Tab-separated table of C-alpha atoms and ligand atoms in Angstrom:
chain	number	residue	atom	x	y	z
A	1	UNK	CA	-17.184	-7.725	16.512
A	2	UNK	CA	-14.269	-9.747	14.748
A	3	UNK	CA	-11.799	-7.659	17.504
A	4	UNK	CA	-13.752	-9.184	20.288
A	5	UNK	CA	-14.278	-12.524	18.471
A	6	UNK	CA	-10.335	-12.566	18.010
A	7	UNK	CA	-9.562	-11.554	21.474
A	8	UNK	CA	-12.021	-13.851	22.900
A	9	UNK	CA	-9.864	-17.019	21.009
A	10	UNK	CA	-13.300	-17.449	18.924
A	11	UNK	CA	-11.896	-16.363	15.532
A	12	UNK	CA	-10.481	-19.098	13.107
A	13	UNK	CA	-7.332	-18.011	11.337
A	14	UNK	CA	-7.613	-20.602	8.712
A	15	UNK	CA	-7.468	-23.470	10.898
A	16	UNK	CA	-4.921	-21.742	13.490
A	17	UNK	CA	-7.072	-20.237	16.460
A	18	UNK	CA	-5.121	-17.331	18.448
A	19	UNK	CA	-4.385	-19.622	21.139
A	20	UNK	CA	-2.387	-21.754	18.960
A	21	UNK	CA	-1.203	-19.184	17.459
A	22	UNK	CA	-0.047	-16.873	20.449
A	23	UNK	CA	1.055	-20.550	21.832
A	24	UNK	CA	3.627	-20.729	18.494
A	25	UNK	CA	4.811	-17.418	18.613
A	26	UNK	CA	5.712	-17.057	21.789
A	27	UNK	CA	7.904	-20.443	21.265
A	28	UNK	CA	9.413	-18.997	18.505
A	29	UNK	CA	10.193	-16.062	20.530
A	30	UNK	CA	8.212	-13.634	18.213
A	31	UNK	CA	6.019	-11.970	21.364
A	32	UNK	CA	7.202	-9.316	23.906
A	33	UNK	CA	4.401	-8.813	25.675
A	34	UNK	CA	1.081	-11.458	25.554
A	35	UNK	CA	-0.740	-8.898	27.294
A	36	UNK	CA	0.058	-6.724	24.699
A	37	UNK	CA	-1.866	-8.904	22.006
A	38	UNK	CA	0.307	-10.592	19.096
A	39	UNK	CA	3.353	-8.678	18.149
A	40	UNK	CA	5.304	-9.764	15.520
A	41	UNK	CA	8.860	-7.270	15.774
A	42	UNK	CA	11.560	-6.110	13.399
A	43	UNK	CA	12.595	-9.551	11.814
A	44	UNK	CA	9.321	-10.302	10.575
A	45	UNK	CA	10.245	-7.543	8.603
A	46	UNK	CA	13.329	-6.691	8.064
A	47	UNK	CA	15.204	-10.016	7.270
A	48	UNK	CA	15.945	-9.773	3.947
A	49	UNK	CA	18.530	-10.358	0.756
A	50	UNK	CA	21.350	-8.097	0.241
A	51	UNK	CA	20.089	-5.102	-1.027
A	52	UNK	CA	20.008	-4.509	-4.981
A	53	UNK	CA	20.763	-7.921	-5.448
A	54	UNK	CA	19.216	-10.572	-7.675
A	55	UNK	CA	18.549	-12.179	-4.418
A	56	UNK	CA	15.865	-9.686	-3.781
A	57	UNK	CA	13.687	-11.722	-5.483
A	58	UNK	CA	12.586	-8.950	-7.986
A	59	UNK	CA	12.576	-10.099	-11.652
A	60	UNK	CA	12.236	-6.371	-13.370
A	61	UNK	CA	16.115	-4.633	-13.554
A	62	UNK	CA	16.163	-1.859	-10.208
A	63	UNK	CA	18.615	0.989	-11.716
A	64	UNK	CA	20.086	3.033	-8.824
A	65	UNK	CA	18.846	5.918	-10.339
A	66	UNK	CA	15.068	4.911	-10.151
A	67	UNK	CA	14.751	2.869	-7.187
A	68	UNK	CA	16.275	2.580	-3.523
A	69	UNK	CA	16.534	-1.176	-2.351
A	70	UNK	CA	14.894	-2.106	0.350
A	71	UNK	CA	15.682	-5.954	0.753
A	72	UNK	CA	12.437	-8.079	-1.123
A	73	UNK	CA	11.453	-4.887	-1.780
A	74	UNK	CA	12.639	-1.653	-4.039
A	75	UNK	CA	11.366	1.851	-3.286
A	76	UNK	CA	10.319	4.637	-5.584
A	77	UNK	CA	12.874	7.374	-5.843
A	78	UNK	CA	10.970	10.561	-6.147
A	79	UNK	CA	13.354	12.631	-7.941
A	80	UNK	CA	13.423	10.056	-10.760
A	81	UNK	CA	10.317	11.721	-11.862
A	82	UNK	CA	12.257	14.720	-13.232
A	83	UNK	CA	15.033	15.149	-15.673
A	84	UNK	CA	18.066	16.959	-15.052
A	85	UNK	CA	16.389	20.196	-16.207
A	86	UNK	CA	13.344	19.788	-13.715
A	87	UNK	CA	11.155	18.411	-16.825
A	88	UNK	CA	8.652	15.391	-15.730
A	89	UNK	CA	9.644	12.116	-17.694
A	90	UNK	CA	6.420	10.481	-16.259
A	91	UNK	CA	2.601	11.682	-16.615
A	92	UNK	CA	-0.096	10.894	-13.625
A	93	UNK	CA	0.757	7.363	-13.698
A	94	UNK	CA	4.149	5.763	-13.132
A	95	UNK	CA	5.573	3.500	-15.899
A	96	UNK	CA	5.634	0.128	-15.021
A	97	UNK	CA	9.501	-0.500	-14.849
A	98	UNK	CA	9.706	2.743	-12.651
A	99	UNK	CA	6.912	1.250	-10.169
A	100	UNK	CA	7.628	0.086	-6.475
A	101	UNK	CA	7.623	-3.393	-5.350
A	102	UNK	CA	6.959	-4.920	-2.226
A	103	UNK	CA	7.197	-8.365	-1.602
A	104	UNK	CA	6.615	-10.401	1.381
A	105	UNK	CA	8.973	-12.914	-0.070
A	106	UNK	CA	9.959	-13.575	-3.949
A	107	UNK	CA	8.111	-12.535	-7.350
A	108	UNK	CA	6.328	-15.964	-8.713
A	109	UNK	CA	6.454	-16.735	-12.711
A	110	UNK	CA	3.064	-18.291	-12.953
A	111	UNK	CA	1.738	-19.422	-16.666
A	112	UNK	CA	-0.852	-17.511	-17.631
A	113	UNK	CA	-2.525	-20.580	-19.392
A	114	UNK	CA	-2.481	-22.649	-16.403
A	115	UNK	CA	-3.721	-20.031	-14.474
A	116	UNK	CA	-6.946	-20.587	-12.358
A	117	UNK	CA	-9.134	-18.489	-9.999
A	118	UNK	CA	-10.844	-20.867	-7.870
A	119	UNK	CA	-13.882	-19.115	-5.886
A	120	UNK	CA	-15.421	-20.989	-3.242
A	121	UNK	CA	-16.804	-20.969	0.566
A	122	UNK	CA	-19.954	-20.793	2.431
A	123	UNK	CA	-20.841	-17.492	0.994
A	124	UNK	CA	-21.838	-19.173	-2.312
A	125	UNK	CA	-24.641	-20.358	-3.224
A	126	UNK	CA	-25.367	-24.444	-3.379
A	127	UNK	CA	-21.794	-24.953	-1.375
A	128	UNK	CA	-21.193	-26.878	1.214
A	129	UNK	CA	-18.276	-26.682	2.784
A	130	UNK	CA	-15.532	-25.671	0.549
A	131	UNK	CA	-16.799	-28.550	-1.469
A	132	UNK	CA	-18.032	-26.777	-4.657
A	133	UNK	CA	-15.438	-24.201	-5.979
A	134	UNK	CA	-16.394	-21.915	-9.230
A	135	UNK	CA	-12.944	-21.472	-11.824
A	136	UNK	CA	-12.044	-19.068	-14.083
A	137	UNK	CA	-9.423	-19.302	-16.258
A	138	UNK	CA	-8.091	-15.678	-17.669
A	139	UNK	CA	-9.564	-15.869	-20.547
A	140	UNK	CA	-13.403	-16.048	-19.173
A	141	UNK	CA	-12.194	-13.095	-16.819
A	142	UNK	CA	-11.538	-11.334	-20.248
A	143	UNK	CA	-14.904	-12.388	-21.814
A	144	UNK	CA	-16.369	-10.816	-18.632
A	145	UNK	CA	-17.178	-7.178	-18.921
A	146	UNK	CA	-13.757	-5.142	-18.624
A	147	UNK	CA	-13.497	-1.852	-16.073
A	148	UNK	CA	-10.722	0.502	-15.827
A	149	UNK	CA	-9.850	2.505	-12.966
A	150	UNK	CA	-6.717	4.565	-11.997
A	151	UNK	CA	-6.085	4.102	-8.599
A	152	UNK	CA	-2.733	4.393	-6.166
A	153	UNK	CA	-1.210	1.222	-4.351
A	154	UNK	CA	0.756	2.404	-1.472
A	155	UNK	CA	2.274	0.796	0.901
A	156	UNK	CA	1.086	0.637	5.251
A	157	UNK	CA	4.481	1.527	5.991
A	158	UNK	CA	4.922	4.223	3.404
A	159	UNK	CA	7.317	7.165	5.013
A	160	UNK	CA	8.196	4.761	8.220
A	161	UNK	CA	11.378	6.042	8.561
A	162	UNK	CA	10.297	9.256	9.629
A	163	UNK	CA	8.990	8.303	12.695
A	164	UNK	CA	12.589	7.339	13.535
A	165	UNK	CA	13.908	10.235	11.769
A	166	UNK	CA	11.660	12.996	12.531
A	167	UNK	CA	10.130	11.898	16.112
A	168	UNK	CA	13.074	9.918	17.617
A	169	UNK	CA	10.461	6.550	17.476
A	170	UNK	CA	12.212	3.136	17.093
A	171	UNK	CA	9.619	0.716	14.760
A	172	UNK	CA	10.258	-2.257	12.906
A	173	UNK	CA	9.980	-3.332	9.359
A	174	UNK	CA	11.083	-1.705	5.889
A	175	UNK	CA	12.493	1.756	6.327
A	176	UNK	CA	10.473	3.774	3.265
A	177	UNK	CA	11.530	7.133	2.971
A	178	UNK	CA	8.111	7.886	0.466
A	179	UNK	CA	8.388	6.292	-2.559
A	180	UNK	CA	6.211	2.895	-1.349
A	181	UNK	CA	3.287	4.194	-3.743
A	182	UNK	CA	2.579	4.331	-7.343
A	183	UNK	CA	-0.122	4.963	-9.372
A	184	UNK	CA	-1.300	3.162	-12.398
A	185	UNK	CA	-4.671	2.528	-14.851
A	186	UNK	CA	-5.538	-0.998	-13.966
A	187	UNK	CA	-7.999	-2.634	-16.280
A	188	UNK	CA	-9.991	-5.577	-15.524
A	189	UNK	CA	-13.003	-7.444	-14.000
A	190	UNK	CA	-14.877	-5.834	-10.896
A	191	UNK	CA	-14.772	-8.901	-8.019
A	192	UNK	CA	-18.614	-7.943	-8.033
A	193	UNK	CA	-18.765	-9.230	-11.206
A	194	UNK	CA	-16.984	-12.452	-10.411
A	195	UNK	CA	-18.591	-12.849	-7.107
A	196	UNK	CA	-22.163	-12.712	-8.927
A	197	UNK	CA	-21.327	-15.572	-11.075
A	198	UNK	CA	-19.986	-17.567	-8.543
A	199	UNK	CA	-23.267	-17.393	-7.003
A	200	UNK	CA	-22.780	-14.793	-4.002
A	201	UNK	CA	-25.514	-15.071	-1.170
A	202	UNK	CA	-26.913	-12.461	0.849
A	203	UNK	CA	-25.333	-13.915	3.789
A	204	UNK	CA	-22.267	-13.620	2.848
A	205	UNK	CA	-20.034	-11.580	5.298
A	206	UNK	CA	-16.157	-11.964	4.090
A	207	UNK	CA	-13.912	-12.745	0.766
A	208	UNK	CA	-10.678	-13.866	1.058
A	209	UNK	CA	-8.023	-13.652	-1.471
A	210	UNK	CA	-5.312	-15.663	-0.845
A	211	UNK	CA	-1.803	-15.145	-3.263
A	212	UNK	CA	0.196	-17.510	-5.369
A	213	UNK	CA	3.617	-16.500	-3.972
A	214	UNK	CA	5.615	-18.700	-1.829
A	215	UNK	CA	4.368	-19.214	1.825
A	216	UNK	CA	5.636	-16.474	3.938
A	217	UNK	CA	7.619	-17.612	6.837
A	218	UNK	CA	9.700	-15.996	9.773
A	219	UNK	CA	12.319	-17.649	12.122
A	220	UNK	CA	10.451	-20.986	11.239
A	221	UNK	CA	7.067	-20.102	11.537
A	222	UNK	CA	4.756	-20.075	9.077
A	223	UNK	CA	2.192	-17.849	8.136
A	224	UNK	CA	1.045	-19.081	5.267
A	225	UNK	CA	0.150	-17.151	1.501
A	226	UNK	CA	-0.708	-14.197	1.817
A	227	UNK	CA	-4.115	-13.047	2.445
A	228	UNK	CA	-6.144	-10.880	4.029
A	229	UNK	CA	-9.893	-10.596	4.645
A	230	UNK	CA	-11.958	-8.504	3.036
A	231	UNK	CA	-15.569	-7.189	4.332
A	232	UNK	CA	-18.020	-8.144	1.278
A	233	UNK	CA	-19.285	-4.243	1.367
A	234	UNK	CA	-15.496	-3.119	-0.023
A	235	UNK	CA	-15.384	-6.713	-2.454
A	236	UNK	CA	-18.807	-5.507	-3.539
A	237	UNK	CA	-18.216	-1.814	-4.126
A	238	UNK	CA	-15.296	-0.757	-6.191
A	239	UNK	CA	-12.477	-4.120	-5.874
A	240	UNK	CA	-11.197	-5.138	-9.357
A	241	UNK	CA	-9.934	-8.197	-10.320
A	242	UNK	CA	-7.101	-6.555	-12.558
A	243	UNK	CA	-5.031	-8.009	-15.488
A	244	UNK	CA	-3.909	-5.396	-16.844
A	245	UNK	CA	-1.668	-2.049	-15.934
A	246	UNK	CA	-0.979	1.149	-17.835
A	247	UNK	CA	-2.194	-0.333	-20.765
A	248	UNK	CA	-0.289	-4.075	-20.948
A	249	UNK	CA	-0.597	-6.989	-18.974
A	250	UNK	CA	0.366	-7.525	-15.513
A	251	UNK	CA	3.941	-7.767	-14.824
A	252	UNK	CA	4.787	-10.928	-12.781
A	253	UNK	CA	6.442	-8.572	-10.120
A	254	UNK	CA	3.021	-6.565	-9.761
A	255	UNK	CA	0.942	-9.568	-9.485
A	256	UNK	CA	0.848	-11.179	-13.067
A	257	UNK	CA	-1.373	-12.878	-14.083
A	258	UNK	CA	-4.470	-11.177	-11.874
A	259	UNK	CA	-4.430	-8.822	-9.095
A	260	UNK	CA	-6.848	-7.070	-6.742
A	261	UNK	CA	-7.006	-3.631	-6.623
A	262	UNK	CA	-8.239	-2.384	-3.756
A	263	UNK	CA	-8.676	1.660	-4.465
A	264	UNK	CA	-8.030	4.070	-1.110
A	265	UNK	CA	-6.995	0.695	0.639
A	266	UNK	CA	-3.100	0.139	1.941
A	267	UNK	CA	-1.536	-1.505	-0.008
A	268	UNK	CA	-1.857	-5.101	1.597
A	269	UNK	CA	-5.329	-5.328	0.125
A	270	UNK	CA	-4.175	-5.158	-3.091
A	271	UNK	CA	-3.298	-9.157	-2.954
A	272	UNK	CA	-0.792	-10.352	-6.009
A	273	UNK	CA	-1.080	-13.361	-7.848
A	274	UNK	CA	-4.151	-14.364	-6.881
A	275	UNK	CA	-5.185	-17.921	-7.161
A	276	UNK	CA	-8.279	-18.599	-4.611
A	277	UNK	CA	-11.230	-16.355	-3.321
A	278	UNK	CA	-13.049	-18.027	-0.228
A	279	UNK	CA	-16.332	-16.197	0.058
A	280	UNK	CA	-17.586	-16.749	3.268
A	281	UNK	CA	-20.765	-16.461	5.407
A	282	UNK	CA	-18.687	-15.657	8.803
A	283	UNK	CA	-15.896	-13.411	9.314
A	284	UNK	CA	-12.149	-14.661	8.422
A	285	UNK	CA	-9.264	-13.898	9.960
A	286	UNK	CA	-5.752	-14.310	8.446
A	287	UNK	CA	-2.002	-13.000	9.938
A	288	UNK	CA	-2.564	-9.999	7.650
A	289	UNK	CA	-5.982	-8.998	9.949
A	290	UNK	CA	-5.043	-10.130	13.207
A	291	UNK	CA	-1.387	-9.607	13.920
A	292	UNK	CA	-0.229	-7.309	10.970
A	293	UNK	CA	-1.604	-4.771	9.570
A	294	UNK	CA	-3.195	-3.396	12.999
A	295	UNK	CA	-2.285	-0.216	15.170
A	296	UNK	CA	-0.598	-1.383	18.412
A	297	UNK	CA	0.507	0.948	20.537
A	298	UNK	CA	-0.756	3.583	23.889
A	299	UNK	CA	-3.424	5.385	21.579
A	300	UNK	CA	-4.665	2.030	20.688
A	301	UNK	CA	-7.455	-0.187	22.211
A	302	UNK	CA	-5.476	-3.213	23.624
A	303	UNK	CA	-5.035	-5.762	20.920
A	304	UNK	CA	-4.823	-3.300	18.398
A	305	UNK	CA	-6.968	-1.527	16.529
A	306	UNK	CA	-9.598	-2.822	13.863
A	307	UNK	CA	-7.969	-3.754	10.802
A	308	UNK	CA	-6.554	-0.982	9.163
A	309	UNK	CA	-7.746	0.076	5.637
A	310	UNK	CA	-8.089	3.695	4.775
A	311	UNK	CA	-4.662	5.389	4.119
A	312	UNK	CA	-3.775	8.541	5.067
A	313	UNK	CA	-2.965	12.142	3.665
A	314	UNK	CA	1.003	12.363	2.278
A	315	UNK	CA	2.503	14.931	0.199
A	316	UNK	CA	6.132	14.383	-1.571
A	317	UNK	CA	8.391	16.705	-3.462
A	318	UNK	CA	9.819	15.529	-6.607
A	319	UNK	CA	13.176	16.859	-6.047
A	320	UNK	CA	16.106	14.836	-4.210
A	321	UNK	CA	16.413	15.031	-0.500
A	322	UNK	CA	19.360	17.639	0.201
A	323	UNK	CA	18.844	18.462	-3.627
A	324	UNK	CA	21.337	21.640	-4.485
A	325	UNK	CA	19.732	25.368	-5.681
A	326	UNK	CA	20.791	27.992	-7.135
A	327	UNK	CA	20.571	31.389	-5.312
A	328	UNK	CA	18.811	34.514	-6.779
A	329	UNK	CA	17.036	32.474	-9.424
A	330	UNK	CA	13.417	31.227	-9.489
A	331	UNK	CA	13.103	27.388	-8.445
A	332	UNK	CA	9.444	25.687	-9.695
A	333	UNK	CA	9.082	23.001	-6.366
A	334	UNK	CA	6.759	19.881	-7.935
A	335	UNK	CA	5.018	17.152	-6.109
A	336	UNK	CA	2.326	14.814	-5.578
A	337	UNK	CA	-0.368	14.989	-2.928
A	338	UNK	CA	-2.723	12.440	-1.943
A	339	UNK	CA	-5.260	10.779	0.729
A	340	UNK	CA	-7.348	7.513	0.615
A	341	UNK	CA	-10.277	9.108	2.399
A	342	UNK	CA	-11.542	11.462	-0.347
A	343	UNK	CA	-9.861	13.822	-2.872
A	344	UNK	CA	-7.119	16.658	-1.933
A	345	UNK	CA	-8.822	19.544	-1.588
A	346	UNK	CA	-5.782	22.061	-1.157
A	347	UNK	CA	-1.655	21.984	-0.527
A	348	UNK	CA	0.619	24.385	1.121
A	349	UNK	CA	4.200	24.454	0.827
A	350	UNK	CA	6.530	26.477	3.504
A	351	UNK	CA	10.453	26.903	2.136
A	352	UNK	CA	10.605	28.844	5.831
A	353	UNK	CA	10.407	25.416	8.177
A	354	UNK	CA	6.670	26.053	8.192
A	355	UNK	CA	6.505	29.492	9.663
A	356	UNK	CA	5.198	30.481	6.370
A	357	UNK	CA	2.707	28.561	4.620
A	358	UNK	CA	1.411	29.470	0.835
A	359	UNK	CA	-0.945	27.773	-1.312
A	360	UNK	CA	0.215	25.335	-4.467
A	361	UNK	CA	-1.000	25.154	-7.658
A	362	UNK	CA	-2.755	21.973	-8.419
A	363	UNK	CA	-2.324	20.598	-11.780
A	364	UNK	CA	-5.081	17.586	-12.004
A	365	UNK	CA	-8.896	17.321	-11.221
A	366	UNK	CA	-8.021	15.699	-7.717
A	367	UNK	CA	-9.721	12.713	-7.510
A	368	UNK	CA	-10.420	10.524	-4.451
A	369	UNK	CA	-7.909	7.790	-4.316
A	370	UNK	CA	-5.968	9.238	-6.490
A	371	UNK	CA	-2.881	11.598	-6.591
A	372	UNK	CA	-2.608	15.368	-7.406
A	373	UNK	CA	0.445	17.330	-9.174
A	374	UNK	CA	1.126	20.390	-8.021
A	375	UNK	CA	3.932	23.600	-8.443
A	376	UNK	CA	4.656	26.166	-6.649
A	377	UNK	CA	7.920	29.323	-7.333
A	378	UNK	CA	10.310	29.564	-5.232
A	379	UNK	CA	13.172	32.395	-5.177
A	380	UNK	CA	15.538	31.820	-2.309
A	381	UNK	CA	17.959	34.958	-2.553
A	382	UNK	CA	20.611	34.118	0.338
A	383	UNK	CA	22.483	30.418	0.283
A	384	UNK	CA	22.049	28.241	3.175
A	385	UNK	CA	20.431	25.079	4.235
A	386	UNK	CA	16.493	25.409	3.934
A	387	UNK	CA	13.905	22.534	4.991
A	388	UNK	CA	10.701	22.626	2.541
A	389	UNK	CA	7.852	21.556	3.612
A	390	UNK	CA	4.125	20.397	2.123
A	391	UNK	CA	1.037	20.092	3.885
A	392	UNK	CA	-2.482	18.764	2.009
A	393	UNK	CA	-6.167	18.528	3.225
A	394	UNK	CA	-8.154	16.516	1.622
A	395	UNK	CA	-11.968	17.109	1.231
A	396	UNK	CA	-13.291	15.415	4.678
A	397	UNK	CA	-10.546	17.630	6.420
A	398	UNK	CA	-8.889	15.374	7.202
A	399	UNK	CA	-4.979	16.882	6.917
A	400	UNK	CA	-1.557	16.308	8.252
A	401	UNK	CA	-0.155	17.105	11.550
A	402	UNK	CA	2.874	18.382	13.009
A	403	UNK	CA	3.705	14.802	14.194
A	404	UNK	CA	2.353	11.102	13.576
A	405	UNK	CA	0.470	8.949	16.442
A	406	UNK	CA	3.012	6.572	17.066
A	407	UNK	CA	2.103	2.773	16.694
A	408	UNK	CA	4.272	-0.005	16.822
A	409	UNK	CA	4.991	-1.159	13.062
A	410	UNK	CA	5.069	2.247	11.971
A	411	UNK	CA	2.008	2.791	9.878
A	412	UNK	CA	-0.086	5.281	8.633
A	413	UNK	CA	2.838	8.030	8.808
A	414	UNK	CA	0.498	11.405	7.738
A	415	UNK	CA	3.193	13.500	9.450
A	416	UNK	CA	4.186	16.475	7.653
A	417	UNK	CA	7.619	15.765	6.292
A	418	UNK	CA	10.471	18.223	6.304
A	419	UNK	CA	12.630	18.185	2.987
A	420	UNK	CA	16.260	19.291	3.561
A	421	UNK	CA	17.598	21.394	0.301
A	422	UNK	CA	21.023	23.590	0.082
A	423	UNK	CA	20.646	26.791	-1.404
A	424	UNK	CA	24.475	27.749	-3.041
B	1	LIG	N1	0.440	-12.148	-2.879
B	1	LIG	C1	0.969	-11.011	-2.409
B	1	LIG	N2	0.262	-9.878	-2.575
B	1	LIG	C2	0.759	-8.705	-2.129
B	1	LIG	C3	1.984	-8.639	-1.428
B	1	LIG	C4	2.731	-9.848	-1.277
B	1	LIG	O1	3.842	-9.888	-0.731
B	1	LIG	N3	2.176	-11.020	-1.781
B	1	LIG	N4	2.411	-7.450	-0.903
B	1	LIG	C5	1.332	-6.477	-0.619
B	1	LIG	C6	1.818	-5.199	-0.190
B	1	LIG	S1	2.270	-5.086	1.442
B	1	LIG	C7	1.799	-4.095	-1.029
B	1	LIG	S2	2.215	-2.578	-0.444
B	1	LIG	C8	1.420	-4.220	-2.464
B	1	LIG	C9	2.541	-3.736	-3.371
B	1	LIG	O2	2.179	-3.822	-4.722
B	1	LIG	P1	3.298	-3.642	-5.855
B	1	LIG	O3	4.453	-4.553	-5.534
B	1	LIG	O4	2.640	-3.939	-7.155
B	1	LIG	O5	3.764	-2.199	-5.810
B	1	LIG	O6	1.113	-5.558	-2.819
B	1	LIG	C10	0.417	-6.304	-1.826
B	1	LIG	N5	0.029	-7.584	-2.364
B	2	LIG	MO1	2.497	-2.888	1.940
C-alpha cells in the first residue's frame, strides 16, 4: 500500500510530496532515470572528509589498527579481534571504542540534562494535530522499567564492495569490506513502553523517529534529520529506546543520549540521537523509506522494492585479508556468522575455493539477531595462495549464494565471500 501510495504522488514525505520532490532532484541533477523512480547516486554517498581525519566528524580516537576509514564513517577491522597469537581480545560483544560508526553527517554532543524526547502525532490519544506532544526527559526513561537485549547493528551496505570486487558490479555509496556491524548489550526502555504512556491508539499505523544530528544535505538539497518510518507492529514488538551499551552510557558517536535499537533490522532503523517520535494514524514516508534504503534495480518491482528491513545471512573470518600461514602446521580459522531472519543454524568453511565444504564448530547458543563464533582446523601442507571461504544457514533456510542479486546502492550483500590467505 505505502509503494502504491508513494508512486501514485499520494504519500507525504513530511511536507515534501514525491512530485516536489522528484521536481528538486532532478534540478539538482540527482536523477538518471524518472522512470526509474528516485535515485539518489554515488555522491549522496560518498562525499565525504579526508579519511582518518578529525574532519570525519567522529569524536572517539580511530587507531589504524582497529578501524578502516571510510569518510563520516570508520569500519570494523575484523582481524582486530585477535591478538598476534590468534587469542580473541573481545568476547560476543564488541567494546565500545572498537565499535563501527556510521554517520550520515557529524557525531552531535547533546547535554544529557537538556535532553528531551518529545512524542507526539495523530496516533496518540487526545491529539490533534501535532498539537499535544508527551516529553520525557532521561531521567523518567530511567524510572521507566529497564530491558536489556544484545542485539547486532549492521549496516544496509555492509560488504558493498564485493559486488564490485567479486561480481564486476559498479554501486554507489561507502565501500565496506565487512566490518559495518557490531554487536553490543543495549539496556533501556522498550518504545512499547513509551508509546503506552504517551497514550498510543489502536489506530495508530506508523512511528517516526527523527535524529538530533545535523540536517543531512547533498549538492544543496536537503533531506532533512534523519528518520525513517517505522510500522507500529516492529515499534510495538521488540524496539528499545536504549541509553545504555555494554554496560555504560551511550557514547555520543553511537547515539548518546538515547537510541533505538531496532534488533534483526539494518542498521538505518537503529536512529541516533533521538529527539522526536511522531506516532501517527497514517503511513509516513521520509528519504530513508522512499528513496534510500530500497532495492532498485532489474529484479526489482519498478520504484523499488518495499522498504527494506530484514538483513541478510553474512559470515566473516577474523583473520586479515591476504593474512600469511605457516605451512605443515595446524591453523584454528575463527569467525562470526549471522542473519536477521532467525538464528544460524549451521556454517561451512572451504580452504579449497569451495570445492570442499566442512562443517564449523559453533561456539555460542545462536540466537536470532544475534551473532555466532565459530572454529574450525586447518592444516595446509604445500605454500601457495588459498581463498577461504564460509557459508551459514540460518534456521528458515535461508543461506548464502554463490553471488548477490544486484541492486543499485549495493545492499543486502549475502554473497558468499572469498578470503584470500598465503600459505609460506
Ligand atoms: N540520527 C542518525 N541515526 C543513525 C544514523 C545517522 O547518520 N543519524 N546512521 C544510521 C545507520 S545507516 C547505521 S548503519 C547505524 C550505525 O550505528 P553506529 O554508528 O552506532 O554503529 O546508525 C543509524 N542511525
Ligand atoms: Mo547503515
Amino acid at each position: 500500500m505505502r509503494r502504491r501510495q508513494w508512486l501514485a504522488g499520494e504519500a507525504r514525505a513530511d511536507g515534501v510530496d514525491r512530485r516536489t520532490l522528484l521536481r528538486l532532484l532532478a534540478a539538482a541533477g540527482l536523477l538518471t532515470t524518472p522512470a526509474a523512480g528516485l535515485f539518489v547516486p554515488d555522491r549522496a554517498f560518498a562525499r565525504a572528509p579526508a579519511a582518518g581525519s578529525p574532519a570525519s566528524g567522529i569524536v572517539k580516537p580511530l587507531p589504524a589498527e582497529w578501524f578502516v576509514p571510510q569518510g563520516t564513517n570508520a569500519e570494523m577491522r575484523w582481524d582486530a579481534l585477535r591478538d598476534a597469537d590468534g587469542r580473541a581480545v573481545t568476547g560476543r560483544h564488541i567494546p565500545v571504542e572498537r565499535f563501527f560508526v556510521r554517520n550520515h553527517t557529524s557525531t552531535p554532543l547533546i547535554d544529557p540534562d537538556g535532553w528531551r524526547l518529545r512524542v507526539f502525532g495523530s496516533g496518540l490519544r487526545d491529539a490533534p494535530p501535532a498539537a499535544r506532544a508527551v516529553e520525557f526527559g532521561l531521567d523518567d526513561l530511567r524510572a521507566l522499567p529497564a530491558t536489556r537485549i544484545d542485539a547486532l547493528i549492521e549496516c544496509a551496505g555492509n560488504g558493498r564492495s564485493f559486488f564490485t570486487s567479486q561480481q564486476g558490479l559498479v554501486v554507489p555509496g561507502t565501500p565496506w569490506t565487512l566490518g559495518g556491524i557490531g554487536s553490543a548489550r543495549w539496556r533501556g526502555v522498550r518504545l512499547a513502553e513509551v508509546l503506552r504512556r504517551a497514550g498510543l491508539t489502536p489506530g495508530a499505523v506508523d512511528v517516526l523517529p527523527a535524529g538530533l544530528d545535523p540536517e543531512y544535505v547533498v549538492d544543496g538539497v536537503g533531506f532533512g534529520h534523519v528518520r525513517r518510518p517505522l510500522p507500529v507492529a516492529k515499534a510495538l514488538d521488540d524496539v528499545l529506546l536504549a541509553y545504555e551499551m555494554n554496560g555504560e552510557p551511550l557514547t555520543p558517536d553511537h547515539g548518546a543520549p538515547v537510541r533505538l535499537v531496532v534488533p534483526g533490522w539494518i542498521g538505518i532503523a537503529s536512529v541516533k540521537w533521538v529527539g522526536t517520535v511522531e506516532v501517527a494514524d497514517r503511513p509516513l514516508y521520509s528519504p530513508w523509506n522512499t528513496d534510500f534504503y530500497r532495492l532498485f534495480g532489474p529484479d526489482y518491482p519498478p520504484g523499488g522494492s518495499a522498504p527494506v528491513t530484514t538483513q541478510v545471512v553474512k559470515c566473516a573470518f577474523e583473520l586479515a585479508r591476504g593474512a600469511v600461514l605457516r605451512a605443515g602446521r595446524s591453523h584454528r580459522l575463527h569467525g562470526r556468522s549471522w542473519s536477521g531472519a532467525a538464528p544460524v543454524r549451521r556454517v561451512e568453511v572451504s580452504t579449497d575455493g569451495g570445492l570442499r565444504w566442512l562443517p564449523a564448530g559453533l561456539h555460542d547458543e545462536p540466537r536470532a539477531g544475534n551473532w555466532t563464533r565459530w572454529s574450525i582446523d586447518w592444516r595446509p601442507e604445500r605454500p601457495g595462495a588459498y581463498e577461504l571461504r564460509a557459508r551459514a544457514t540460518d534456521r528458515r533456510g535461508n543461506t548464502q549464494p554463490e553471488a548477490a542479486v544486484f541492486n543499485r546502492e549495493g545492499y543486502l550483500f549475502d554473497a558468499v565471500v572469498a578470503h584470500p590467505v598465503t600459505v609460506a
